[in-house]
Short mmCIF file of C-alpha atoms in Angstrom, two decimals:
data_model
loop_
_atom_site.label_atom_id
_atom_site.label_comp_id
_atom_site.label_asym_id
_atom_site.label_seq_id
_atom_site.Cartn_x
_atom_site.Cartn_y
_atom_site.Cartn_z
CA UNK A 1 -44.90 -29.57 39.65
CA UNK A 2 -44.34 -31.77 36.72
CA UNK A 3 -47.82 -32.68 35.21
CA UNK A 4 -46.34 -36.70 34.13
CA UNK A 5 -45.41 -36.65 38.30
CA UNK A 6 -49.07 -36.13 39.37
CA UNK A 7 -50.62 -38.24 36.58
CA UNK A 8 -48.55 -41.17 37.70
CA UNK A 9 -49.09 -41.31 41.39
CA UNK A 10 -52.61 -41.10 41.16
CA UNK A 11 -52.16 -44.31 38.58
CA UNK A 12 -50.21 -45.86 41.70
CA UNK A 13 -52.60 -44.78 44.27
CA UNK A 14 -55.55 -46.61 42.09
CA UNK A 15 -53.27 -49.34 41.71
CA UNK A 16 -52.92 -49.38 45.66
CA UNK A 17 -56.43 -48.32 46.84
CA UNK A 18 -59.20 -49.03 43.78
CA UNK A 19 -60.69 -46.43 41.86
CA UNK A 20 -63.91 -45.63 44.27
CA UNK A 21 -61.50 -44.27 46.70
CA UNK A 22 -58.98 -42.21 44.77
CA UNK A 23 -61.35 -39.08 43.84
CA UNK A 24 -60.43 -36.61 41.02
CA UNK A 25 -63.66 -35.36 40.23
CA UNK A 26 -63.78 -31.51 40.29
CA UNK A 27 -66.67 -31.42 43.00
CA UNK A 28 -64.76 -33.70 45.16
CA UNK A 29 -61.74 -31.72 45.04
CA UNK A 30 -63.72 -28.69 45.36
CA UNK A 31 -65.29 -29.73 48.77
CA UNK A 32 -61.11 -30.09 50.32
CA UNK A 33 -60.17 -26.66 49.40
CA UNK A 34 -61.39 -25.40 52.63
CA UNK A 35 -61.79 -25.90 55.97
CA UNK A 36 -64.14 -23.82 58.50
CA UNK A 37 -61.25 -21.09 58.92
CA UNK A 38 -62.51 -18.85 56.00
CA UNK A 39 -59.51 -20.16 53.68
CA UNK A 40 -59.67 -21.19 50.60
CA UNK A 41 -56.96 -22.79 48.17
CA UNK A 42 -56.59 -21.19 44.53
CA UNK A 43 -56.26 -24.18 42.69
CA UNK A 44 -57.49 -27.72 43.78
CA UNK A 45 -55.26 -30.83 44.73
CA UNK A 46 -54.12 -33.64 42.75
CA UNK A 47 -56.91 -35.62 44.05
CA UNK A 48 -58.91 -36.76 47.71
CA UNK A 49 -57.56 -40.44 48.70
CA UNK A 50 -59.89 -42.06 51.27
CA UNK A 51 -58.52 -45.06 53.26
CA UNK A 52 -60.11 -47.16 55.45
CA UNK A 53 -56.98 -48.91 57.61
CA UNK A 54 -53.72 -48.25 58.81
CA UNK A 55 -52.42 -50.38 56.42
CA UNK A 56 -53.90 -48.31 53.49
CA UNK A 57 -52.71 -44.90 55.19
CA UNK A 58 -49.14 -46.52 54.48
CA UNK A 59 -50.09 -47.35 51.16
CA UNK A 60 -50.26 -43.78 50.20
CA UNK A 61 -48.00 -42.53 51.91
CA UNK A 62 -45.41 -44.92 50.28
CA UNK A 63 -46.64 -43.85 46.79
CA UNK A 64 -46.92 -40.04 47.66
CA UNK A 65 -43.01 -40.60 49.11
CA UNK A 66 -42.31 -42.37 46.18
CA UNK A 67 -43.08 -39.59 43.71
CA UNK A 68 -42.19 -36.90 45.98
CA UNK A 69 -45.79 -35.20 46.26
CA UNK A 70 -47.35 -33.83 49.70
CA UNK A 71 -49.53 -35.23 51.33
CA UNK A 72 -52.90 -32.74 53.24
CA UNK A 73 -54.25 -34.97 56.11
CA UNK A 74 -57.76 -34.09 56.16
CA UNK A 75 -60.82 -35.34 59.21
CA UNK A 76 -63.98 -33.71 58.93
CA UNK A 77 -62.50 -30.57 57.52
CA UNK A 78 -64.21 -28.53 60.66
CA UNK A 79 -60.42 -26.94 61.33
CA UNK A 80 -60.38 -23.06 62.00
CA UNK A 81 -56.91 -22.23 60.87
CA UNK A 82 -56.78 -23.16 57.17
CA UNK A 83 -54.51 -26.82 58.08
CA UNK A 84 -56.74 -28.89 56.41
CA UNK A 85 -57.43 -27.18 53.03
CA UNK A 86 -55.95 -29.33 49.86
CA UNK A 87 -54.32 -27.22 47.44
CA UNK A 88 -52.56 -27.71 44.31
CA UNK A 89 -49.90 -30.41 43.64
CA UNK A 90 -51.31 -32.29 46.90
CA UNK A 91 -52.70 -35.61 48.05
CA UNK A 92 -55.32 -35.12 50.25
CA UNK A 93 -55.39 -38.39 52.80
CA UNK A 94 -59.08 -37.72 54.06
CA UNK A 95 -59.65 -40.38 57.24
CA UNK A 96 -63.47 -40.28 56.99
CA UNK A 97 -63.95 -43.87 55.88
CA UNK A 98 -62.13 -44.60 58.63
CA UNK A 99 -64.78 -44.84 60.88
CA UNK A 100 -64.95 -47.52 62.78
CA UNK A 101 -64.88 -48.07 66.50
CA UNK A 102 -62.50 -51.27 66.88
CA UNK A 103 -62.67 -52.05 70.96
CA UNK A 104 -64.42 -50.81 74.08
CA UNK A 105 -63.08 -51.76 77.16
CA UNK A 106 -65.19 -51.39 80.08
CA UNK A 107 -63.29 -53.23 82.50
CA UNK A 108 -60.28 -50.94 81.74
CA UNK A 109 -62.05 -47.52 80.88
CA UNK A 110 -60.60 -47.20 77.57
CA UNK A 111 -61.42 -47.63 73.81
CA UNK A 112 -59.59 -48.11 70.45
CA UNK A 113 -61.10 -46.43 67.55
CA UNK A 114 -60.01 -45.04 63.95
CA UNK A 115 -59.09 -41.18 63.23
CA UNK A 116 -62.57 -40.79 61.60
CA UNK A 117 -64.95 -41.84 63.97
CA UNK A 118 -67.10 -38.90 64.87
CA UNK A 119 -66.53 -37.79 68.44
CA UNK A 120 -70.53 -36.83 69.09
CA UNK A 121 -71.35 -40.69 67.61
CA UNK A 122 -68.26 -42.16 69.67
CA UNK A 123 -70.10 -40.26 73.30
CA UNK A 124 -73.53 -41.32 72.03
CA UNK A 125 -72.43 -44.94 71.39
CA UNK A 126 -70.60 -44.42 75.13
CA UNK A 127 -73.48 -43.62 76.97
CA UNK A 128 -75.55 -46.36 76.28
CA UNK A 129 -73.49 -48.32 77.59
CA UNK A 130 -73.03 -45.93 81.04
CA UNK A 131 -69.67 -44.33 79.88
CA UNK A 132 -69.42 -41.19 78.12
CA UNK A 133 -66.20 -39.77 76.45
CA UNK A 134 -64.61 -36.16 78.16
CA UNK A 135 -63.54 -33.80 75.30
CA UNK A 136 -66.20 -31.98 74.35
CA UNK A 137 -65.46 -29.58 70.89
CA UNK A 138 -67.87 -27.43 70.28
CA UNK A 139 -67.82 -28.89 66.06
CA UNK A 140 -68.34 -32.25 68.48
CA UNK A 141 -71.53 -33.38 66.54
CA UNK A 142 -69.31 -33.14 63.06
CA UNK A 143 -65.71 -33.12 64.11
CA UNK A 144 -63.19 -36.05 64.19
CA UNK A 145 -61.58 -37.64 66.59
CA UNK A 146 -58.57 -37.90 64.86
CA UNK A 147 -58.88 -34.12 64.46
CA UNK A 148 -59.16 -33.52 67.86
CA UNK A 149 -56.30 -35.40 68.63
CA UNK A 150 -54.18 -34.02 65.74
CA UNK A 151 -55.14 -30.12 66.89
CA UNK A 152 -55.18 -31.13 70.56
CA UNK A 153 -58.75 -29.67 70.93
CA UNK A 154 -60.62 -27.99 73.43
CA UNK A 155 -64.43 -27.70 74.89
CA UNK A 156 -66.64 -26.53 76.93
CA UNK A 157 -65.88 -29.52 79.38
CA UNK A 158 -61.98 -28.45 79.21
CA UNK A 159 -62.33 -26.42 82.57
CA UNK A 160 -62.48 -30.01 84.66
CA UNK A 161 -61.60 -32.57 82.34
CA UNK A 162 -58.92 -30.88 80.53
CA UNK A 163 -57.81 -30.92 76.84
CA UNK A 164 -57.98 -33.97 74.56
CA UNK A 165 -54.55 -34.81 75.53
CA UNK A 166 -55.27 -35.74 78.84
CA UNK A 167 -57.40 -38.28 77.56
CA UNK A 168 -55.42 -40.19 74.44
CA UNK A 169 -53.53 -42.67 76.19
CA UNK A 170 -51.80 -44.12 72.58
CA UNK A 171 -52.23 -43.85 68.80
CA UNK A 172 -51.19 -45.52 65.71
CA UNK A 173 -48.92 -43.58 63.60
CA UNK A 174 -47.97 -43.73 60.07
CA UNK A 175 -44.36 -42.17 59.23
CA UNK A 176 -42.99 -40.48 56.27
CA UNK A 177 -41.56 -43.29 54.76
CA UNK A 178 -45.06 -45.56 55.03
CA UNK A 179 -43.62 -46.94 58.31
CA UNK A 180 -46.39 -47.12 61.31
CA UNK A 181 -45.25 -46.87 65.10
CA UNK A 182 -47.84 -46.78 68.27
CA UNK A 183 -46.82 -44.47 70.43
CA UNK A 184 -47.92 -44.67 74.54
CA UNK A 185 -49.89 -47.68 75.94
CA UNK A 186 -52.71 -48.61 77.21
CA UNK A 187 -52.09 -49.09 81.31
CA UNK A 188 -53.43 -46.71 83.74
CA UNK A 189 -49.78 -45.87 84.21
CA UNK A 190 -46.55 -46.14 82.09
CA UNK A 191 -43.09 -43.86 82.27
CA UNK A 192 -40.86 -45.99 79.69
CA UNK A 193 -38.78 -43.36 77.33
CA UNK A 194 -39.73 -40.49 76.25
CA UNK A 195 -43.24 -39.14 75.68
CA UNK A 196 -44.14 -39.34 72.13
CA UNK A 197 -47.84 -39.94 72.54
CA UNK A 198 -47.89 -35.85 74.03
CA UNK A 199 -45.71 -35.18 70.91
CA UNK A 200 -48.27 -36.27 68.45
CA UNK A 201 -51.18 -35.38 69.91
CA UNK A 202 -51.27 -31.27 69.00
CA UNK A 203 -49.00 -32.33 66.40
CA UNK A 204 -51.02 -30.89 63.60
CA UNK A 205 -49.95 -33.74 60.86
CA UNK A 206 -46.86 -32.19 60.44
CA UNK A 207 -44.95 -35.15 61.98
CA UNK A 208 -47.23 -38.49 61.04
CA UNK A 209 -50.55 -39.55 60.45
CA UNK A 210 -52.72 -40.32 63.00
CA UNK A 211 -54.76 -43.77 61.79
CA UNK A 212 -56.04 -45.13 65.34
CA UNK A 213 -55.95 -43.82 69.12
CA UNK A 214 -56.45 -45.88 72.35
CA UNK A 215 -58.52 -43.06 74.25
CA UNK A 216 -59.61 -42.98 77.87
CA UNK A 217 -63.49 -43.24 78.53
CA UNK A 218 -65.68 -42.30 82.19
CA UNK A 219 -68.24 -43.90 83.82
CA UNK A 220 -71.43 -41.48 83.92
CA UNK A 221 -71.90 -40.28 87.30
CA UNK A 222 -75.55 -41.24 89.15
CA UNK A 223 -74.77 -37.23 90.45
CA UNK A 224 -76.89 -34.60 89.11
CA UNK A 225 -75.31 -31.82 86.77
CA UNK A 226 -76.39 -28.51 88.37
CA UNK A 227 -76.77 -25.35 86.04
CA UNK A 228 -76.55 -21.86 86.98
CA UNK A 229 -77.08 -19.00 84.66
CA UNK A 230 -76.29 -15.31 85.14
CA UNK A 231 -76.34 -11.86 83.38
CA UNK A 232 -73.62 -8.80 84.20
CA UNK A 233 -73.78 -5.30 83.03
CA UNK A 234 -69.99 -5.39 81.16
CA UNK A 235 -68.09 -8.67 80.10
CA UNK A 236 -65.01 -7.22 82.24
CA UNK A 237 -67.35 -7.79 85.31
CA UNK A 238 -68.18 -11.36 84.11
CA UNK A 239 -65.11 -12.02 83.39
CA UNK A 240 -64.11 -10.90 87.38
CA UNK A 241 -66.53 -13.25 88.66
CA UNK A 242 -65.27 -16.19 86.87
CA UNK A 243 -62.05 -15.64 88.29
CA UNK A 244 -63.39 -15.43 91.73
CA UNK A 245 -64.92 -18.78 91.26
CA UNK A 246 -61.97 -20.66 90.62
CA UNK A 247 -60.36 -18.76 93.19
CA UNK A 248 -62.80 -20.11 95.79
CA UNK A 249 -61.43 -23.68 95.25
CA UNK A 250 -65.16 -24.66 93.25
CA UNK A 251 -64.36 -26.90 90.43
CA UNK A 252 -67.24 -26.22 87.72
CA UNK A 253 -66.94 -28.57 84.68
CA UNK A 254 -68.29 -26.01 81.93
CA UNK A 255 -67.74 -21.96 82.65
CA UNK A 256 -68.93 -20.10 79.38
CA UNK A 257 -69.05 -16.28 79.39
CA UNK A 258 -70.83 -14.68 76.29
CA UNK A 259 -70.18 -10.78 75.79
CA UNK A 260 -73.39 -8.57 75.01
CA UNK A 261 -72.72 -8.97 71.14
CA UNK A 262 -73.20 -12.87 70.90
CA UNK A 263 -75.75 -12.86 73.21
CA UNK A 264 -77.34 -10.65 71.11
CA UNK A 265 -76.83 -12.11 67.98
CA UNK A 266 -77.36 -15.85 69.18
CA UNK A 267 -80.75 -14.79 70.46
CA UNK A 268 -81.67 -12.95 67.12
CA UNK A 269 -80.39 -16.61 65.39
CA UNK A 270 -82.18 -18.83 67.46
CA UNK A 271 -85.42 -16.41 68.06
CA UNK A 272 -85.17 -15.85 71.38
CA UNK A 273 -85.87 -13.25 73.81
CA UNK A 274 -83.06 -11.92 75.80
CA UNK A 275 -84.32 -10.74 79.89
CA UNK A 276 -81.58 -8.08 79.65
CA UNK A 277 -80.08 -5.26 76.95
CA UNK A 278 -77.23 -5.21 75.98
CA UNK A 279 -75.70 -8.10 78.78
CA UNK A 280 -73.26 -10.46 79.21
CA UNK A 281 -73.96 -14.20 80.25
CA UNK A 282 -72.34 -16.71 81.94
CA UNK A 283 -73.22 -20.28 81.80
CA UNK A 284 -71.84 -22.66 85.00
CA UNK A 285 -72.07 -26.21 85.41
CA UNK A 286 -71.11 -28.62 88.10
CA UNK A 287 -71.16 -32.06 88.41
CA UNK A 288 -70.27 -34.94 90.82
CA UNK A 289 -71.06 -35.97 94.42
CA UNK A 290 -71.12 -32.05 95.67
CA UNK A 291 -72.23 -30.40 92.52
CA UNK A 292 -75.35 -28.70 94.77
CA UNK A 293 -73.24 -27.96 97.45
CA UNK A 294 -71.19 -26.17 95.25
CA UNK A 295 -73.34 -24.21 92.63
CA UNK A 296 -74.80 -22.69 95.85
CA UNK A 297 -71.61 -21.25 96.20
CA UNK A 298 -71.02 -20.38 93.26
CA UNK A 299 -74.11 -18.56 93.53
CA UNK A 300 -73.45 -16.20 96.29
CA UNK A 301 -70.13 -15.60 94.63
CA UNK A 302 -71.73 -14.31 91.46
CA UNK A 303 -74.35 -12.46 93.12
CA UNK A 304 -71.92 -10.35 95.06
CA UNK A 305 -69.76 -9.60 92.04
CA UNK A 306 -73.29 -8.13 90.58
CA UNK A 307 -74.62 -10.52 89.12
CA UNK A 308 -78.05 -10.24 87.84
CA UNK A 309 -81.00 -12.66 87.46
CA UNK A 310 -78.53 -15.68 89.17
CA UNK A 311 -80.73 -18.79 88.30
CA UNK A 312 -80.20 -22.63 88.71
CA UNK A 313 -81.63 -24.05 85.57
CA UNK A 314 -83.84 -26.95 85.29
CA UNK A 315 -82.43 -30.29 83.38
CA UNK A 316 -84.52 -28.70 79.96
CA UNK A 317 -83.16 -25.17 80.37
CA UNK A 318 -79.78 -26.51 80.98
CA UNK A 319 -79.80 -28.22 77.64
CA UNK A 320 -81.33 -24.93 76.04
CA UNK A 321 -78.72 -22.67 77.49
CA UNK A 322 -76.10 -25.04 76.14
CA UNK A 323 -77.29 -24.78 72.76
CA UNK A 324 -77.49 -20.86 73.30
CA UNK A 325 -73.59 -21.08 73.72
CA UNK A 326 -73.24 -23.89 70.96
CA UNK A 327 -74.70 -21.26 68.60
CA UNK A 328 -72.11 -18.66 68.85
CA UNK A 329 -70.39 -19.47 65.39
CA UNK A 330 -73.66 -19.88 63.17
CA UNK A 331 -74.96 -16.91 64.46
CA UNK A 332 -71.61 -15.17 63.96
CA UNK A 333 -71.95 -16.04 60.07
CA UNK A 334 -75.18 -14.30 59.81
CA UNK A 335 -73.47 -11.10 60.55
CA UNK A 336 -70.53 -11.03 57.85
CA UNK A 337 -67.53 -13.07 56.79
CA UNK A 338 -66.23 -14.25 60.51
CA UNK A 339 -63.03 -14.75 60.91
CA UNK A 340 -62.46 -16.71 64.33
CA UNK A 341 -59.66 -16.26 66.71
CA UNK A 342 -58.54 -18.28 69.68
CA UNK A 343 -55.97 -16.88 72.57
CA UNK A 344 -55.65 -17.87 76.12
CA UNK A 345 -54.32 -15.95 78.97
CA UNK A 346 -54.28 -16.90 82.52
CA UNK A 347 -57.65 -16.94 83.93
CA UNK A 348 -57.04 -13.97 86.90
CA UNK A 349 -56.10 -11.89 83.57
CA UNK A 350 -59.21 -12.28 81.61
CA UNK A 351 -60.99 -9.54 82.47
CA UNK A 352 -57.58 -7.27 81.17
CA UNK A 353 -58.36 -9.50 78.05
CA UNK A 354 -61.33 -8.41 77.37
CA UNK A 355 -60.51 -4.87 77.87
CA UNK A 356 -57.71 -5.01 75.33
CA UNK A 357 -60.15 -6.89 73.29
CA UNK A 358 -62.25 -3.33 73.32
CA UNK A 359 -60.23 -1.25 72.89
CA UNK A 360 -58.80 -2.88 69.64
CA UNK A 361 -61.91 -2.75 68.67
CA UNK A 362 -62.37 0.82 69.07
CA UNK A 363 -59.08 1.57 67.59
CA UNK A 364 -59.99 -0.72 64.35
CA UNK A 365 -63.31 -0.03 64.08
CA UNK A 366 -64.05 -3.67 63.44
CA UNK A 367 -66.64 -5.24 65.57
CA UNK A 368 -65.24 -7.74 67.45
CA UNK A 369 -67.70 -10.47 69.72
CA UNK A 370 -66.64 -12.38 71.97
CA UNK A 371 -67.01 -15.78 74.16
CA UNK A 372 -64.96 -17.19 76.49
CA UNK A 373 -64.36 -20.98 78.14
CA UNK A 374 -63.81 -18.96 81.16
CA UNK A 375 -62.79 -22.40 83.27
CA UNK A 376 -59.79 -22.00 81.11
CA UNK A 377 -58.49 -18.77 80.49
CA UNK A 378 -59.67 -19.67 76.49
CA UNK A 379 -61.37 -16.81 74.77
CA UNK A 380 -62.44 -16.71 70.90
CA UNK A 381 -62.31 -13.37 69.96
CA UNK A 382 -64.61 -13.24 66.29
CA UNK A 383 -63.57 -10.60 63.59
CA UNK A 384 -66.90 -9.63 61.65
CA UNK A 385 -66.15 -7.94 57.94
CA UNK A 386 -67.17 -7.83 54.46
CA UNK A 387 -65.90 -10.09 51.45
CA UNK A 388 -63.97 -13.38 51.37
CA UNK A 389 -60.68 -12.02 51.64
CA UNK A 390 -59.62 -10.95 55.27
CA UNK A 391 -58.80 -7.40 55.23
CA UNK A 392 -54.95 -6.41 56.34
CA UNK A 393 -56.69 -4.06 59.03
CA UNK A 394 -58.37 -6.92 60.44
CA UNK A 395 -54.85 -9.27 60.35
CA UNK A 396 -53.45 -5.87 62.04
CA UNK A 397 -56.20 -5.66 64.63
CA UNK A 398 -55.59 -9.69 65.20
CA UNK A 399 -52.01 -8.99 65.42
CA UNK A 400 -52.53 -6.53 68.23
CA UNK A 401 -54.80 -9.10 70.28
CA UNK A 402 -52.24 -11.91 70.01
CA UNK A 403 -49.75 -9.57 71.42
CA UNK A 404 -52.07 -8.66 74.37
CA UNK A 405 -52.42 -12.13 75.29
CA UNK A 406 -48.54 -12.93 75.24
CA UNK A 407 -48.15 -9.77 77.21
CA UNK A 408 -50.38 -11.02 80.01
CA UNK A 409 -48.59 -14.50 79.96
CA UNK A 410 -50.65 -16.23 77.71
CA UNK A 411 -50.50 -18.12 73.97
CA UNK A 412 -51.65 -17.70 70.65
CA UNK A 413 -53.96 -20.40 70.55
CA UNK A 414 -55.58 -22.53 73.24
CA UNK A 415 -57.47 -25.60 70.71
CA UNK A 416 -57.91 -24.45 67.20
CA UNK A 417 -53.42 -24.81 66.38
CA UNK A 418 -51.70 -23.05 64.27
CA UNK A 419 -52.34 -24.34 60.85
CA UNK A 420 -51.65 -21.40 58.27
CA UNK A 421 -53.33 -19.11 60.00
CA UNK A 422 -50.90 -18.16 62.93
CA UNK A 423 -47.68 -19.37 61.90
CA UNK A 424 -46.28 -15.66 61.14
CA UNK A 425 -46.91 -15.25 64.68
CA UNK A 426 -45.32 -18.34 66.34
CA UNK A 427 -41.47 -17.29 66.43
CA UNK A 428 -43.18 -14.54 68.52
CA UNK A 429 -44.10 -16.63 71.14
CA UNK A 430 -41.60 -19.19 71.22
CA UNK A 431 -38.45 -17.71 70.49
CA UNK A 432 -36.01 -17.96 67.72
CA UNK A 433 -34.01 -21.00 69.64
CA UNK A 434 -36.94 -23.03 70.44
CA UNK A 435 -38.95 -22.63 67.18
CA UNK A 436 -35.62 -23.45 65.72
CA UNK A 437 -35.97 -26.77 67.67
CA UNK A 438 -39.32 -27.47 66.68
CA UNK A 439 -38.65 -27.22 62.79
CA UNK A 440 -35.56 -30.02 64.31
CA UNK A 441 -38.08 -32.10 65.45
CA UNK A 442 -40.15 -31.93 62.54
CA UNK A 443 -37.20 -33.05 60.02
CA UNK A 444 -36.39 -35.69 62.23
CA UNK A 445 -39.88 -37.16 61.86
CA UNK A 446 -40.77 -35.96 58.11
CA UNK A 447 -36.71 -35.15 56.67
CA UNK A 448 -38.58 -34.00 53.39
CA UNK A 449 -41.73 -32.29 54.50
CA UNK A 450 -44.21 -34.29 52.88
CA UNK A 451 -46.73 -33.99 55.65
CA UNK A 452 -48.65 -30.99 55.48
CA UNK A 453 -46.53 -28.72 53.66
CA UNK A 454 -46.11 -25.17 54.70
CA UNK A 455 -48.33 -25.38 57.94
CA UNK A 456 -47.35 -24.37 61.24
CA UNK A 457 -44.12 -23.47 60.06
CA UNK A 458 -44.26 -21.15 57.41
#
């Protein structure tokens, strides 16, 4: 890319924006190369733009159209598949100044905030105020809400509450040629044309820039949250009694299952001591008007699937247990370069999962931990190896697991996207005619790709 081309947009983007937020400075580029995904560019962007309203998100995008340069939407940067990392000849359009929660509404459950806004400081801001805000990342203390929209995250909470689709109810949307659109509405209930709000949200930035979402919020319940913790012998038995739980008609909202080698490792992190060798957890939670009623259900159902050392956790273990679970990834790092997968297969077929998941790992030789949102059928399968660059053994032995899960009717990814990281494998699982179709709909939206070149679709 012509040098003259680079050196006069970011003259127009100063001219737009002001100098303090149109970054070229080789530490602030430095800090966009990568995301949490392992990925790194080879050569930084053109430079970081940081607006701080919709109407500056069109700004840049007119003078990025204009010159015919790409434009990297960027949150918090806590991605794990490479979508966010700025590279060279790219804007990066980082949302983090846009941070500001424009309107609660209690009276109609919902709230209207910016893409940057922090999810953890959104729920925190929530609850004192007796409302508290479903999706539930784990990166939820660091991450984005506009990244969580944009990558249609998941969570621990996903398992009752569902993904963060289920609770974006609109969003303000900047178009390739500087245009802005909001897409859905804000009433309880609303069927006019076709659903572009579901479009964008998993989207990815490869179709618009997210600058504002109208977002559904919950009342706290007066109900306590009941905890039960449990050890098993193998992961595959775990991974059974999850599945009978669900099958039972209990509804828990959190079911984490860690295999023997996070536990293991988390515990080592954290300095804990673990009541079992070499066992698998699994972390419940209920919550509403029967949440006793049915943990002690739960209970008998895990104890009969052998279950060992079935406990209902007090309010301060509950919180400790969580941040056992929360721990997975740091823990993970201590180990080796980690590079962190995400497949989801029906939830009567995890247990097959995890077998397939060991005996990859026997075949590779690669050590391979696992943890699981077992409410979901969502497990993060975690590649541990030496060096920065991901060896093509490990892509094989990845390859192998995100065949597994299509073979037992599941997907690639359940909340982490496709980003660069999967899109070899996405014609795999949707079929030449409909991938064909989506790379349609993306031209329709962005006709010269200037959204986040090269991702998704490779």
């Amino acid at each position: 890319m012509a040098q003259n081309k680079l050196d006069n947009v970011v003259k127009d983007l100063i001219a737009a924006l002001g100098s303090e937020r149109v970054e070229t400075s080789l530490s602030a580029l430095t800090l966009v190369m990568s995301d949490e995904s392992g990925f790194h560019a080879d050569r930084p962007p053109v430079c970081v733009v940081y607006p701080e309203s919709t109407e500056d998100v069109q700004s840049v995008v007119r003078c990025a159209a204009l010159h015919d340069v790409p434009v990297t939407i960027r949150g918090a940067g806590t991605g794990l598949t490479g979508a966010s990392m700025g590279s060279h000849g790219e804007i990066v359009l980082s949302t983090l100044r846009m941070n500001q929660v424009l309107e609660i509404d209690f009276a109609n459950r919902c709230a209207r905030v910016q893409a940057g806004v922090i999810n953890g400081d959104f729920d925190d801001l929530l609850r004192e105020n007796g409302f508290w805000f479903a999706p539930d990342p784990a990166s939820r203390k660091i991450s984005s809400i506009g990244g969580n929209v944009a990558t249609n995250a998941g969570g621990l909470m996903c398992a009752k509450y569902g993904v963060t689709r289920e609770a974006v109810l609109s969003a303000v949307v900047v178009l390739a040629d500087g245009s802005s659109i909001t897409v859905g509405r804000s009433t309880v209930k609303g069927v006019t044309g076709l659903d572009l709000t579901a479009l964008f949200v998993g989207s990815e930035g490869i179709l618009g820039v997210i600058s504002e979402v109208t977002v559904k919020i919950l009342p706290v319940s007066d109900h306590p949250v009941v905890t039960l913790s449990a050890y098993f012998s193998t992961v595959n038995e775990a991974a059974v009694a999850s599945a009978r739980v669900t099958e039972n008609n209990l509804q828990p909202a959190v079911m984490e299952i860690m295999d023997s080698q996070c536990l293991a490792a988390v515990h080592e992190y954290l300095n804990i001591s673990s009541p079992h060798d070499r066992a698998s957890h699994i972390l419940i939670q209920f919550d509403g008007a029967d949440a006793e009623v049915q943990a002690l259900s739960c209970r008998a159902i895990l104890e009969n699937c052998g279950a060992r050392d079935v406990d209902i956790a007090s309010d301060s273990e509950a919180e400790a247990l969580l941040e056992v679970r929360r721990s997975v990834h740091p823990s993970l790092a201590r180990l080796g370069t980690t590079l962190i997968e995400d497949v989801c297969v029906p939830r009567s077929k995890l247990g097959e999962m995890f077998d397939e998941i060991a005996r990859i790992s026997a075949k590779y030789s690669v050590s391979i931990p696992t943890v699981c949102h077992a409410g979901d059928g969502n497990l993060h399968p975690n590649f541990i190896f030496d060096g920065e660059v991901v060896p093509e053994h490990i892509w094989e032995a990845a390859s192998e697991i995100f065949a597994a899960a299509l073979a037992l009717g599941g997907t690639l990814t359940g909340e982490h996207g496709v980003g660069f990281l999967k899109s070899r494998w996405l014609r795999d699982e949707l079929g030449p005619r409909q991938y064909q179709l989506q790379q349609d709909i993306k031209h329709v939206f962005d006709p010269h790709s200037l959204f986040n070149r090269g991702r998704v679709f490779s």
